[in-house]
Amino acid sequence: MADDCIFCKIVAGEVPAAMVYEDDHVVAFHDISPAAPVHVLVIPRKHIASVHDLTAEDSDVLGHIFTAAQHVAREQGIAESGYRVVTNAGKHAGQVVHHLHFHVIGGKMLGHFG
Ligand code: 5GP
Ligand code: ZN
């Protein structure tokens, strides 16, 4: 657990979050400030700062993240209509929380980005 990491505190149960999925490697919970009707964050239990800090040892974790994203999409009713899975790394991407997280966003027609 990293000091002063809000997502590590959510993993540890020290900060509440509306959980939608949990397994040995990852947890998923509703974003506190949703950008769409469905906006869930999938994060590893392990503190990894961003996608740029992943190593070969984390390949298991990545598999669990995308399995969790599929589960969340089905459970939230957006598997058929479609959804976006996106992660921000660093300043120009607008990463605010420096604990790897994948946004699962859907429930409306999403605009293009860039
Ligand atoms: P980033 O810009 O780093 O990719 O996105 C961070 C996301 O985390 C934002 O969408 C923000 O609303 C969400 N977030 C930040 N703090 C909290 C929190 O304490 N609880 C929850 N559920 N979401 C949070
Ligand atoms: Zn963390």
CSV table of N, CA, C and O and ligand atoms in Angstrom, one decimal:
chain,number,residue,atom,x,y,z
A,1,MET,N,0.9,-1.2,0.0
A,1,MET,CA,0.0,0.0,0.0
A,1,MET,C,0.9,1.2,0.0
A,1,MET,O,1.8,1.4,0.8
A,2,ALA,N,0.6,2.2,-0.9
A,2,ALA,CA,1.3,3.4,-1.0
A,2,ALA,C,0.7,4.4,0.0
A,2,ALA,O,-0.5,4.5,0.2
A,3,ASP,N,1.6,5.2,0.6
A,3,ASP,CA,1.1,6.2,1.6
A,3,ASP,C,0.3,7.2,0.8
A,3,ASP,O,0.6,7.6,-0.3
A,4,ASP,N,-0.8,7.7,1.4
A,4,ASP,CA,-1.6,8.8,0.8
A,4,ASP,C,-2.2,8.4,-0.5
A,4,ASP,O,-2.4,9.4,-1.3
A,5,CYS,N,-2.4,7.2,-0.8
A,5,CYS,CA,-3.0,6.8,-2.1
A,5,CYS,C,-4.5,6.5,-1.8
A,5,CYS,O,-4.8,5.5,-1.1
A,6,ILE,N,-5.4,7.3,-2.4
A,6,ILE,CA,-6.8,7.2,-2.1
A,6,ILE,C,-7.3,5.8,-2.6
A,6,ILE,O,-8.2,5.2,-1.9
A,7,PHE,N,-6.8,5.3,-3.7
A,7,PHE,CA,-7.3,4.0,-4.2
A,7,PHE,C,-6.8,2.8,-3.3
A,7,PHE,O,-7.5,1.8,-3.1
A,8,CYS,N,-5.5,2.9,-2.8
A,8,CYS,CA,-5.1,1.9,-1.8
A,8,CYS,C,-6.0,1.9,-0.6
A,8,CYS,O,-6.3,0.8,-0.1
A,9,LYS,N,-6.4,3.1,-0.2
A,9,LYS,CA,-7.3,3.1,1.0
A,9,LYS,C,-8.7,2.5,0.6
A,9,LYS,O,-9.3,1.9,1.5
A,10,ILE,N,-9.2,2.7,-0.6
A,10,ILE,CA,-10.4,2.0,-1.0
A,10,ILE,C,-10.2,0.5,-1.0
A,10,ILE,O,-11.0,-0.3,-0.5
A,11,VAL,N,-9.1,0.0,-1.5
A,11,VAL,CA,-8.8,-1.4,-1.5
A,11,VAL,C,-8.8,-2.0,-0.1
A,11,VAL,O,-9.3,-3.0,0.2
A,12,ALA,N,-8.2,-1.2,0.8
A,12,ALA,CA,-8.0,-1.6,2.2
A,12,ALA,C,-9.3,-1.5,3.0
A,12,ALA,O,-9.4,-1.8,4.2
A,13,GLY,N,-10.4,-0.8,2.4
A,13,GLY,CA,-11.6,-0.6,3.1
A,13,GLY,C,-11.6,0.6,4.1
A,13,GLY,O,-12.5,0.8,4.9
A,14,GLU,N,-10.5,1.4,3.9
A,14,GLU,CA,-10.4,2.6,4.8
A,14,GLU,C,-11.2,3.8,4.3
A,14,GLU,O,-11.5,4.7,5.1
A,15,VAL,N,-11.5,3.8,3.0
A,15,VAL,CA,-12.3,4.8,2.4
A,15,VAL,C,-13.5,4.1,1.7
A,15,VAL,O,-13.2,3.1,1.0
A,16,PRO,N,-14.7,4.5,1.9
A,16,PRO,CA,-15.8,3.8,1.3
A,16,PRO,C,-15.9,4.0,-0.2
A,16,PRO,O,-15.5,5.0,-0.7
A,17,ALA,N,-16.4,3.0,-0.9
A,17,ALA,CA,-16.7,3.1,-2.3
A,17,ALA,C,-17.8,2.1,-2.7
A,17,ALA,O,-18.0,1.1,-2.0
A,18,ALA,N,-18.5,2.4,-3.7
A,18,ALA,CA,-19.7,1.6,-4.1
A,18,ALA,C,-19.1,0.5,-5.0
A,18,ALA,O,-19.0,0.6,-6.2
A,19,MET,N,-18.8,-0.6,-4.4
A,19,MET,CA,-18.1,-1.7,-5.1
A,19,MET,C,-19.1,-2.4,-6.0
A,19,MET,O,-20.3,-2.7,-5.7
A,20,VAL,N,-18.6,-2.8,-7.2
A,20,VAL,CA,-19.4,-3.6,-8.1
A,20,VAL,C,-18.8,-5.0,-8.5
A,20,VAL,O,-19.4,-5.8,-9.0
A,21,TYR,N,-17.5,-5.1,-8.2
A,21,TYR,CA,-16.8,-6.4,-8.5
A,21,TYR,C,-15.5,-6.5,-7.7
A,21,TYR,O,-14.9,-5.5,-7.4
A,22,GLU,N,-15.2,-7.7,-7.2
A,22,GLU,CA,-14.0,-7.9,-6.5
A,22,GLU,C,-13.5,-9.3,-6.8
A,22,GLU,O,-14.2,-10.2,-6.8
A,23,ASP,N,-12.2,-9.4,-7.0
A,23,ASP,CA,-11.6,-10.7,-7.0
A,23,ASP,C,-10.2,-10.6,-6.3
A,23,ASP,O,-9.9,-9.6,-5.7
A,24,ASP,N,-9.4,-11.7,-6.4
A,24,ASP,CA,-8.1,-11.7,-5.7
A,24,ASP,C,-7.2,-10.6,-6.1
A,24,ASP,O,-6.3,-10.1,-5.4
A,25,HIS,N,-7.3,-10.2,-7.4
A,25,HIS,CA,-6.3,-9.2,-7.9
A,25,HIS,C,-6.8,-7.8,-8.1
A,25,HIS,O,-6.1,-6.8,-8.1
A,26,VAL,N,-8.1,-7.7,-8.3
A,26,VAL,CA,-8.7,-6.3,-8.7
A,26,VAL,C,-10.0,-6.1,-7.9
A,26,VAL,O,-10.7,-7.0,-7.4
A,27,VAL,N,-10.3,-4.8,-7.9
A,27,VAL,CA,-11.6,-4.4,-7.4
A,27,VAL,C,-12.2,-3.3,-8.4
A,27,VAL,O,-11.4,-2.7,-9.1
A,28,ALA,N,-13.5,-3.2,-8.4
A,28,ALA,CA,-14.2,-2.2,-9.3
A,28,ALA,C,-15.3,-1.5,-8.5
A,28,ALA,O,-16.0,-2.2,-7.7
A,29,PHE,N,-15.4,-0.2,-8.7
A,29,PHE,CA,-16.3,0.6,-8.0
A,29,PHE,C,-16.8,1.8,-8.8
A,29,PHE,O,-16.1,2.2,-9.7
A,30,HIS,N,-17.9,2.3,-8.5
A,30,HIS,CA,-18.5,3.5,-9.2
A,30,HIS,C,-17.6,4.7,-9.0
A,30,HIS,O,-17.2,5.0,-7.9
A,31,ASP,N,-17.3,5.4,-10.1
A,31,ASP,CA,-16.6,6.7,-10.0
A,31,ASP,C,-17.4,7.7,-9.2
A,31,ASP,O,-18.6,7.8,-9.4
A,32,ILE,N,-16.7,8.4,-8.4
A,32,ILE,CA,-17.4,9.4,-7.5
A,32,ILE,C,-18.0,10.6,-8.3
A,32,ILE,O,-18.9,11.2,-7.8
A,33,SER,N,-17.4,10.8,-9.5
A,33,SER,CA,-17.9,11.9,-10.3
A,33,SER,C,-18.1,11.4,-11.7
A,33,SER,O,-17.3,11.7,-12.6
A,34,PRO,N,-19.2,10.7,-11.9
A,34,PRO,CA,-19.4,9.9,-13.2
A,34,PRO,C,-19.5,10.8,-14.4
A,34,PRO,O,-20.2,11.9,-14.4
A,35,ALA,N,-18.8,10.4,-15.5
A,35,ALA,CA,-18.8,11.2,-16.8
A,35,ALA,C,-19.9,10.6,-17.7
A,35,ALA,O,-20.0,11.2,-18.8
A,36,ALA,N,-20.6,9.6,-17.3
A,36,ALA,CA,-21.6,9.0,-18.2
A,36,ALA,C,-22.5,8.2,-17.3
A,36,ALA,O,-22.2,8.0,-16.1
A,37,PRO,N,-23.7,7.7,-17.8
A,37,PRO,CA,-24.6,6.9,-16.9
A,37,PRO,C,-23.9,5.8,-16.2
A,37,PRO,O,-24.3,5.4,-15.1
A,38,VAL,N,-23.0,5.1,-16.9
A,38,VAL,CA,-22.2,4.1,-16.2
A,38,VAL,C,-20.7,4.5,-16.3
A,38,VAL,O,-20.2,4.8,-17.4
A,39,HIS,N,-20.1,4.6,-15.1
A,39,HIS,CA,-18.7,5.0,-15.0
A,39,HIS,C,-18.1,4.3,-13.8
A,39,HIS,O,-18.3,4.7,-12.7
A,40,VAL,N,-17.5,3.2,-14.1
A,40,VAL,CA,-16.9,2.3,-13.1
A,40,VAL,C,-15.4,2.3,-13.3
A,40,VAL,O,-14.9,2.4,-14.4
A,41,LEU,N,-14.7,2.3,-12.1
A,41,LEU,CA,-13.2,2.2,-12.2
A,41,LEU,C,-12.8,0.8,-11.8
A,41,LEU,O,-13.2,0.3,-10.8
A,42,VAL,N,-11.9,0.2,-12.6
A,42,VAL,CA,-11.4,-1.1,-12.3
A,42,VAL,C,-9.9,-0.9,-11.9
A,42,VAL,O,-9.1,-0.3,-12.7
A,43,ILE,N,-9.5,-1.4,-10.8
A,43,ILE,CA,-8.1,-1.1,-10.3
A,43,ILE,C,-7.5,-2.4,-9.7
A,43,ILE,O,-8.2,-3.2,-9.2
A,44,PRO,N,-6.2,-2.5,-9.9
A,44,PRO,CA,-5.5,-3.6,-9.2
A,44,PRO,C,-5.4,-3.4,-7.7
A,44,PRO,O,-5.4,-2.2,-7.2
A,45,ARG,N,-5.5,-4.5,-6.9
A,45,ARG,CA,-5.3,-4.3,-5.5
A,45,ARG,C,-3.9,-3.8,-5.2
A,45,ARG,O,-3.7,-3.0,-4.2
A,46,LYS,N,-2.9,-4.2,-6.0
A,46,LYS,CA,-1.6,-3.8,-5.8
A,46,LYS,C,-1.4,-2.4,-6.3
A,46,LYS,O,-1.9,-2.0,-7.3
A,47,HIS,N,-0.6,-1.6,-5.6
A,47,HIS,CA,-0.3,-0.2,-6.0
A,47,HIS,C,0.7,-0.3,-7.2
A,47,HIS,O,1.8,-0.6,-7.1
A,48,ILE,N,0.1,0.2,-8.4
A,48,ILE,CA,1.0,0.4,-9.6
A,48,ILE,C,0.6,1.8,-10.0
A,48,ILE,O,-0.6,2.1,-10.1
A,49,ALA,N,1.5,2.6,-10.3
A,49,ALA,CA,1.2,4.1,-10.4
A,49,ALA,C,0.5,4.3,-11.7
A,49,ALA,O,-0.5,5.1,-11.7
A,50,SER,N,0.8,3.7,-12.8
A,50,SER,CA,0.1,3.9,-14.1
A,50,SER,C,0.4,2.7,-15.0
A,50,SER,O,1.3,1.9,-14.7
A,51,VAL,N,-0.2,2.7,-16.2
A,51,VAL,CA,0.1,1.7,-17.2
A,51,VAL,C,1.6,1.7,-17.5
A,51,VAL,O,2.2,0.6,-17.9
A,52,HIS,N,2.2,2.8,-17.4
A,52,HIS,CA,3.7,2.9,-17.8
A,52,HIS,C,4.5,2.2,-16.7
A,52,HIS,O,5.7,2.0,-17.0
A,53,ASP,N,4.0,1.9,-15.6
A,53,ASP,CA,4.8,1.3,-14.5
A,53,ASP,C,4.5,-0.2,-14.4
A,53,ASP,O,5.1,-0.9,-13.5
A,54,LEU,N,3.7,-0.8,-15.4
A,54,LEU,CA,3.5,-2.2,-15.4
A,54,LEU,C,4.8,-3.0,-15.8
A,54,LEU,O,5.6,-2.4,-16.6
A,55,THR,N,5.0,-4.1,-15.2
A,55,THR,CA,6.1,-5.0,-15.6
A,55,THR,C,5.6,-6.4,-16.1
A,55,THR,O,4.4,-6.6,-15.9
A,56,ALA,N,6.5,-7.2,-16.6
A,56,ALA,CA,6.0,-8.5,-17.0
A,56,ALA,C,5.4,-9.3,-15.8
A,56,ALA,O,4.5,-10.1,-16.1
A,57,GLU,N,5.8,-9.0,-14.6
A,57,GLU,CA,5.2,-9.7,-13.5
A,57,GLU,C,3.7,-9.4,-13.3
A,57,GLU,O,3.0,-10.1,-12.6
A,58,ASP,N,3.2,-8.3,-13.9
A,58,ASP,CA,1.8,-7.9,-13.7
A,58,ASP,C,0.9,-8.4,-14.8
A,58,ASP,O,-0.3,-8.0,-14.8
A,59,SER,N,1.3,-9.4,-15.6
A,59,SER,CA,0.5,-9.9,-16.7
A,59,SER,C,-0.8,-10.5,-16.1
A,59,SER,O,-1.9,-10.3,-16.7
A,60,ASP,N,-0.7,-11.2,-15.0
A,60,ASP,CA,-1.9,-11.8,-14.4
A,60,ASP,C,-2.9,-10.7,-14.0
A,60,ASP,O,-4.1,-10.9,-14.3
A,61,VAL,N,-2.4,-9.6,-13.4
A,61,VAL,CA,-3.2,-8.6,-13.0
A,61,VAL,C,-4.0,-8.0,-14.2
A,61,VAL,O,-5.2,-7.7,-14.1
A,62,LEU,N,-3.3,-7.8,-15.3
A,62,LEU,CA,-4.0,-7.2,-16.5
A,62,LEU,C,-5.1,-8.1,-17.0
A,62,LEU,O,-6.1,-7.6,-17.4
A,63,GLY,N,-4.9,-9.4,-17.0
A,63,GLY,CA,-5.9,-10.3,-17.4
A,63,GLY,C,-7.2,-10.2,-16.5
A,63,GLY,O,-8.3,-10.1,-17.0
A,64,HIS,N,-6.9,-10.1,-15.2
A,64,HIS,CA,-8.1,-9.9,-14.3
A,64,HIS,C,-8.8,-8.6,-14.5
A,64,HIS,O,-10.0,-8.5,-14.4
A,65,ILE,N,-8.0,-7.5,-14.8
A,65,ILE,CA,-8.6,-6.2,-15.1
A,65,ILE,C,-9.6,-6.3,-16.2
A,65,ILE,O,-10.8,-5.8,-16.1
A,66,PHE,N,-9.2,-6.9,-17.3
A,66,PHE,CA,-10.1,-7.0,-18.5
A,66,PHE,C,-11.3,-7.9,-18.3
A,66,PHE,O,-12.4,-7.7,-18.8
A,67,THR,N,-11.1,-9.0,-17.5
A,67,THR,CA,-12.2,-9.9,-17.2
A,67,THR,C,-13.2,-9.1,-16.3
A,67,THR,O,-14.4,-9.2,-16.5
A,68,ALA,N,-12.6,-8.3,-15.4
A,68,ALA,CA,-13.5,-7.5,-14.5
A,68,ALA,C,-14.3,-6.5,-15.3
A,68,ALA,O,-15.5,-6.3,-15.1
A,69,ALA,N,-13.6,-5.9,-16.3
A,69,ALA,CA,-14.3,-4.9,-17.1
A,69,ALA,C,-15.5,-5.5,-17.9
A,69,ALA,O,-16.6,-5.0,-18.0
A,70,GLN,N,-15.3,-6.8,-18.4
A,70,GLN,CA,-16.4,-7.5,-19.1
A,70,GLN,C,-17.5,-7.8,-18.1
A,70,GLN,O,-18.7,-7.6,-18.5
A,71,HIS,N,-17.2,-8.2,-16.9
A,71,HIS,CA,-18.2,-8.5,-15.9
A,71,HIS,C,-19.0,-7.3,-15.6
A,71,HIS,O,-20.2,-7.3,-15.5
A,72,VAL,N,-18.3,-6.2,-15.4
A,72,VAL,CA,-18.9,-4.9,-15.0
A,72,VAL,C,-19.9,-4.5,-16.1
A,72,VAL,O,-21.0,-4.1,-15.9
A,73,ALA,N,-19.4,-4.6,-17.4
A,73,ALA,CA,-20.2,-4.1,-18.5
A,73,ALA,C,-21.5,-5.0,-18.6
A,73,ALA,O,-22.6,-4.4,-18.8
A,74,ARG,N,-21.4,-6.3,-18.4
A,74,ARG,CA,-22.6,-7.1,-18.4
A,74,ARG,C,-23.5,-6.8,-17.2
A,74,ARG,O,-24.7,-6.6,-17.4
A,75,GLU,N,-22.9,-6.6,-16.0
A,75,GLU,CA,-23.7,-6.4,-14.8
A,75,GLU,C,-24.4,-5.0,-14.9
A,75,GLU,O,-25.5,-4.9,-14.3
A,76,GLN,N,-23.8,-4.1,-15.5
A,76,GLN,CA,-24.3,-2.7,-15.6
A,76,GLN,C,-25.2,-2.5,-16.8
A,76,GLN,O,-25.7,-1.4,-17.1
A,77,GLY,N,-25.3,-3.6,-17.7
A,77,GLY,CA,-26.3,-3.6,-18.8
A,77,GLY,C,-25.8,-2.8,-20.0
A,77,GLY,O,-26.6,-2.4,-20.8
A,78,ILE,N,-24.5,-2.7,-20.2
A,78,ILE,CA,-24.0,-2.0,-21.3
A,78,ILE,C,-23.1,-2.8,-22.3
A,78,ILE,O,-22.5,-2.3,-23.2
A,79,ALA,N,-23.2,-4.2,-22.0
A,79,ALA,CA,-22.3,-5.1,-22.9
A,79,ALA,C,-22.8,-5.0,-24.3
A,79,ALA,O,-22.0,-5.0,-25.2
A,80,GLU,N,-24.1,-4.9,-24.5
A,80,GLU,CA,-24.7,-5.0,-25.9
A,80,GLU,C,-24.6,-3.6,-26.6
A,80,GLU,O,-24.2,-3.5,-27.7
A,81,SER,N,-24.8,-2.6,-25.8
A,81,SER,CA,-24.8,-1.2,-26.4
A,81,SER,C,-23.4,-0.7,-26.7
A,81,SER,O,-23.2,0.1,-27.5
A,82,GLY,N,-22.5,-1.2,-25.9
A,82,GLY,CA,-21.1,-0.9,-26.1
A,82,GLY,C,-20.6,0.1,-25.0
A,82,GLY,O,-21.3,0.8,-24.3
A,83,TYR,N,-19.3,0.0,-24.9
A,83,TYR,CA,-18.6,0.8,-23.8
A,83,TYR,C,-17.2,1.1,-24.1
A,83,TYR,O,-16.6,0.5,-25.1
A,84,ARG,N,-16.6,1.9,-23.4
A,84,ARG,CA,-15.2,2.3,-23.5
A,84,ARG,C,-14.4,1.9,-22.3
A,84,ARG,O,-14.9,2.1,-21.2
A,85,VAL,N,-13.2,1.3,-22.5
A,85,VAL,CA,-12.3,1.0,-21.4
A,85,VAL,C,-11.0,1.9,-21.7
A,85,VAL,O,-10.4,1.7,-22.7
A,86,VAL,N,-10.7,2.8,-20.7
A,86,VAL,CA,-9.6,3.7,-21.0
A,86,VAL,C,-8.8,4.0,-19.7
A,86,VAL,O,-9.4,3.9,-18.6
A,87,THR,N,-7.5,4.2,-19.9
A,87,THR,CA,-6.7,4.5,-18.8
A,87,THR,C,-5.8,5.7,-19.1
A,87,THR,O,-5.4,5.9,-20.3
A,88,ASN,N,-5.6,6.6,-18.2
A,88,ASN,CA,-4.8,7.8,-18.4
A,88,ASN,C,-3.5,7.6,-17.7
A,88,ASN,O,-3.4,7.1,-16.6
A,89,ALA,N,-2.4,8.0,-18.4
A,89,ALA,CA,-1.1,7.9,-17.8
A,89,ALA,C,-0.4,9.2,-17.9
A,89,ALA,O,-0.1,9.7,-19.0
A,90,GLY,N,-0.1,9.8,-16.8
A,90,GLY,CA,0.7,11.0,-16.8
A,90,GLY,C,-0.1,12.3,-17.0
A,90,GLY,O,-1.3,12.3,-17.2
A,91,LYS,N,0.7,13.4,-17.0
A,91,LYS,CA,0.1,14.8,-17.0
A,91,LYS,C,-0.8,15.1,-18.3
A,91,LYS,O,-1.9,15.5,-18.1
A,92,HIS,N,-0.2,14.8,-19.4
A,92,HIS,CA,-1.0,15.2,-20.6
A,92,HIS,C,-2.2,14.4,-20.8
A,92,HIS,O,-3.1,14.8,-21.5
A,93,ALA,N,-2.3,13.2,-20.2
A,93,ALA,CA,-3.5,12.4,-20.3
A,93,ALA,C,-4.5,12.8,-19.2
A,93,ALA,O,-5.6,12.3,-19.2
A,94,GLY,N,-4.1,13.7,-18.3
A,94,GLY,CA,-5.0,14.1,-17.2
A,94,GLY,C,-5.1,13.2,-16.1
A,94,GLY,O,-6.1,13.2,-15.4
A,95,GLN,N,-4.1,12.3,-15.9
A,95,GLN,CA,-4.1,11.4,-14.7
A,95,GLN,C,-4.1,12.1,-13.4
A,95,GLN,O,-3.2,12.9,-13.2
A,96,VAL,N,-5.1,11.9,-12.6
A,96,VAL,CA,-5.2,12.6,-11.3
A,96,VAL,C,-4.9,11.7,-10.2
A,96,VAL,O,-4.2,12.1,-9.2
A,97,VAL,N,-5.3,10.5,-10.2
A,97,VAL,CA,-5.0,9.5,-9.2
A,97,VAL,C,-3.9,8.6,-9.7
A,97,VAL,O,-4.1,7.9,-10.7
A,98,HIS,N,-2.8,8.5,-9.0
A,98,HIS,CA,-1.6,7.8,-9.4
A,98,HIS,C,-1.6,6.4,-8.9
A,98,HIS,O,-0.6,6.0,-8.2
A,99,HIS,N,-2.7,5.7,-9.1
A,99,HIS,CA,-2.9,4.3,-8.8
A,99,HIS,C,-3.6,3.8,-10.1
A,99,HIS,O,-4.7,4.3,-10.3
A,100,LEU,N,-3.0,2.9,-10.8
A,100,LEU,CA,-3.5,2.4,-12.1
A,100,LEU,C,-5.0,2.1,-12.0
A,100,LEU,O,-5.5,1.5,-11.1
A,101,HIS,N,-5.8,2.7,-12.9
A,101,HIS,CA,-7.2,2.4,-13.0
A,101,HIS,C,-7.7,2.5,-14.4
A,101,HIS,O,-7.2,3.3,-15.2
A,102,PHE,N,-8.7,1.7,-14.7
A,102,PHE,CA,-9.3,1.6,-16.0
A,102,PHE,C,-10.7,2.1,-15.9
A,102,PHE,O,-11.5,1.5,-15.1
A,103,HIS,N,-11.1,3.2,-16.6
A,103,HIS,CA,-12.4,3.7,-16.6
A,103,HIS,C,-13.3,2.8,-17.5
A,103,HIS,O,-12.9,2.5,-18.7
A,104,VAL,N,-14.4,2.3,-17.0
A,104,VAL,CA,-15.4,1.5,-17.9
A,104,VAL,C,-16.6,2.5,-18.0
A,104,VAL,O,-17.2,2.8,-17.0
A,105,ILE,N,-16.8,3.0,-19.2
A,105,ILE,CA,-17.7,4.1,-19.4
A,105,ILE,C,-18.7,3.7,-20.5
A,105,ILE,O,-18.3,3.2,-21.5
A,106,GLY,N,-20.0,4.0,-20.2
A,106,GLY,CA,-21.0,3.7,-21.2
A,106,GLY,C,-22.4,4.1,-20.8
A,106,GLY,O,-22.5,4.9,-19.8
A,107,GLY,N,-23.4,3.6,-21.5
A,107,GLY,CA,-24.8,4.0,-21.1
A,107,GLY,C,-25.3,5.2,-21.9
A,107,GLY,O,-26.4,5.7,-21.7
A,108,LYS,N,-24.4,5.7,-22.8
A,108,LYS,CA,-24.8,6.8,-23.8
A,108,LYS,C,-23.9,6.8,-24.9
A,108,LYS,O,-22.8,6.1,-24.9
A,109,MET,N,-24.2,7.5,-26.0
A,109,MET,CA,-23.3,7.6,-27.1
A,109,MET,C,-22.1,8.4,-26.7
A,109,MET,O,-22.3,9.6,-26.3
A,110,LEU,N,-20.9,7.9,-26.8
A,110,LEU,CA,-19.7,8.6,-26.3
A,110,LEU,C,-19.1,9.3,-27.5
A,110,LEU,O,-19.0,8.9,-28.6
A,111,GLY,N,-18.6,10.5,-27.2
A,111,GLY,CA,-17.9,11.3,-28.2
A,111,GLY,C,-16.5,10.8,-28.4
A,111,GLY,O,-16.0,10.0,-27.6
A,112,HIS,N,-16.0,11.2,-29.5
A,112,HIS,CA,-14.6,10.9,-29.7
A,112,HIS,C,-13.7,11.8,-28.8
A,112,HIS,O,-14.2,12.7,-28.3
A,113,PHE,N,-12.5,11.4,-28.7
A,113,PHE,CA,-11.6,12.2,-27.8
A,113,PHE,C,-10.2,12.4,-28.4
A,113,PHE,O,-9.9,11.8,-29.4
A,114,GLY,N,-9.5,13.3,-27.9
A,114,GLY,CA,-8.1,13.5,-28.3
A,114,GLY,C,-7.8,15.0,-28.2
A,114,GLY,O,-8.5,15.8,-27.7
B,1,5GP,P1,-7.9,10.0,-13.8
B,1,5GP,O1,-8.1,11.4,-14.3
B,1,5GP,O2,-6.8,9.9,-12.8
B,1,5GP,O3,-7.8,8.9,-14.9
B,1,5GP,O4,-9.3,9.7,-13.1
B,1,5GP,C1,-9.4,9.5,-11.7
B,1,5GP,C2,-10.9,9.2,-11.4
B,1,5GP,O5,-11.1,8.9,-10.1
B,1,5GP,C3,-11.8,10.4,-11.7
B,1,5GP,O6,-12.8,10.1,-12.6
B,1,5GP,C4,-12.4,10.7,-10.3
B,1,5GP,O7,-13.8,11.1,-10.3
B,1,5GP,C5,-12.2,9.4,-9.6
B,1,5GP,N1,-12.1,9.5,-8.1
B,1,5GP,C6,-11.2,10.3,-7.5
B,1,5GP,N2,-11.2,10.1,-6.1
B,1,5GP,C7,-12.2,9.2,-6.0
B,1,5GP,C8,-12.7,8.6,-4.8
B,1,5GP,O8,-12.3,8.8,-3.6
B,1,5GP,N3,-13.7,7.6,-4.9
B,1,5GP,C9,-14.2,7.3,-6.2
B,1,5GP,N4,-15.1,6.4,-6.2
B,1,5GP,N5,-13.7,7.8,-7.3
B,1,5GP,C10,-12.7,8.8,-7.2
B,2,ZN,ZN,-2.4,3.0,-4.5
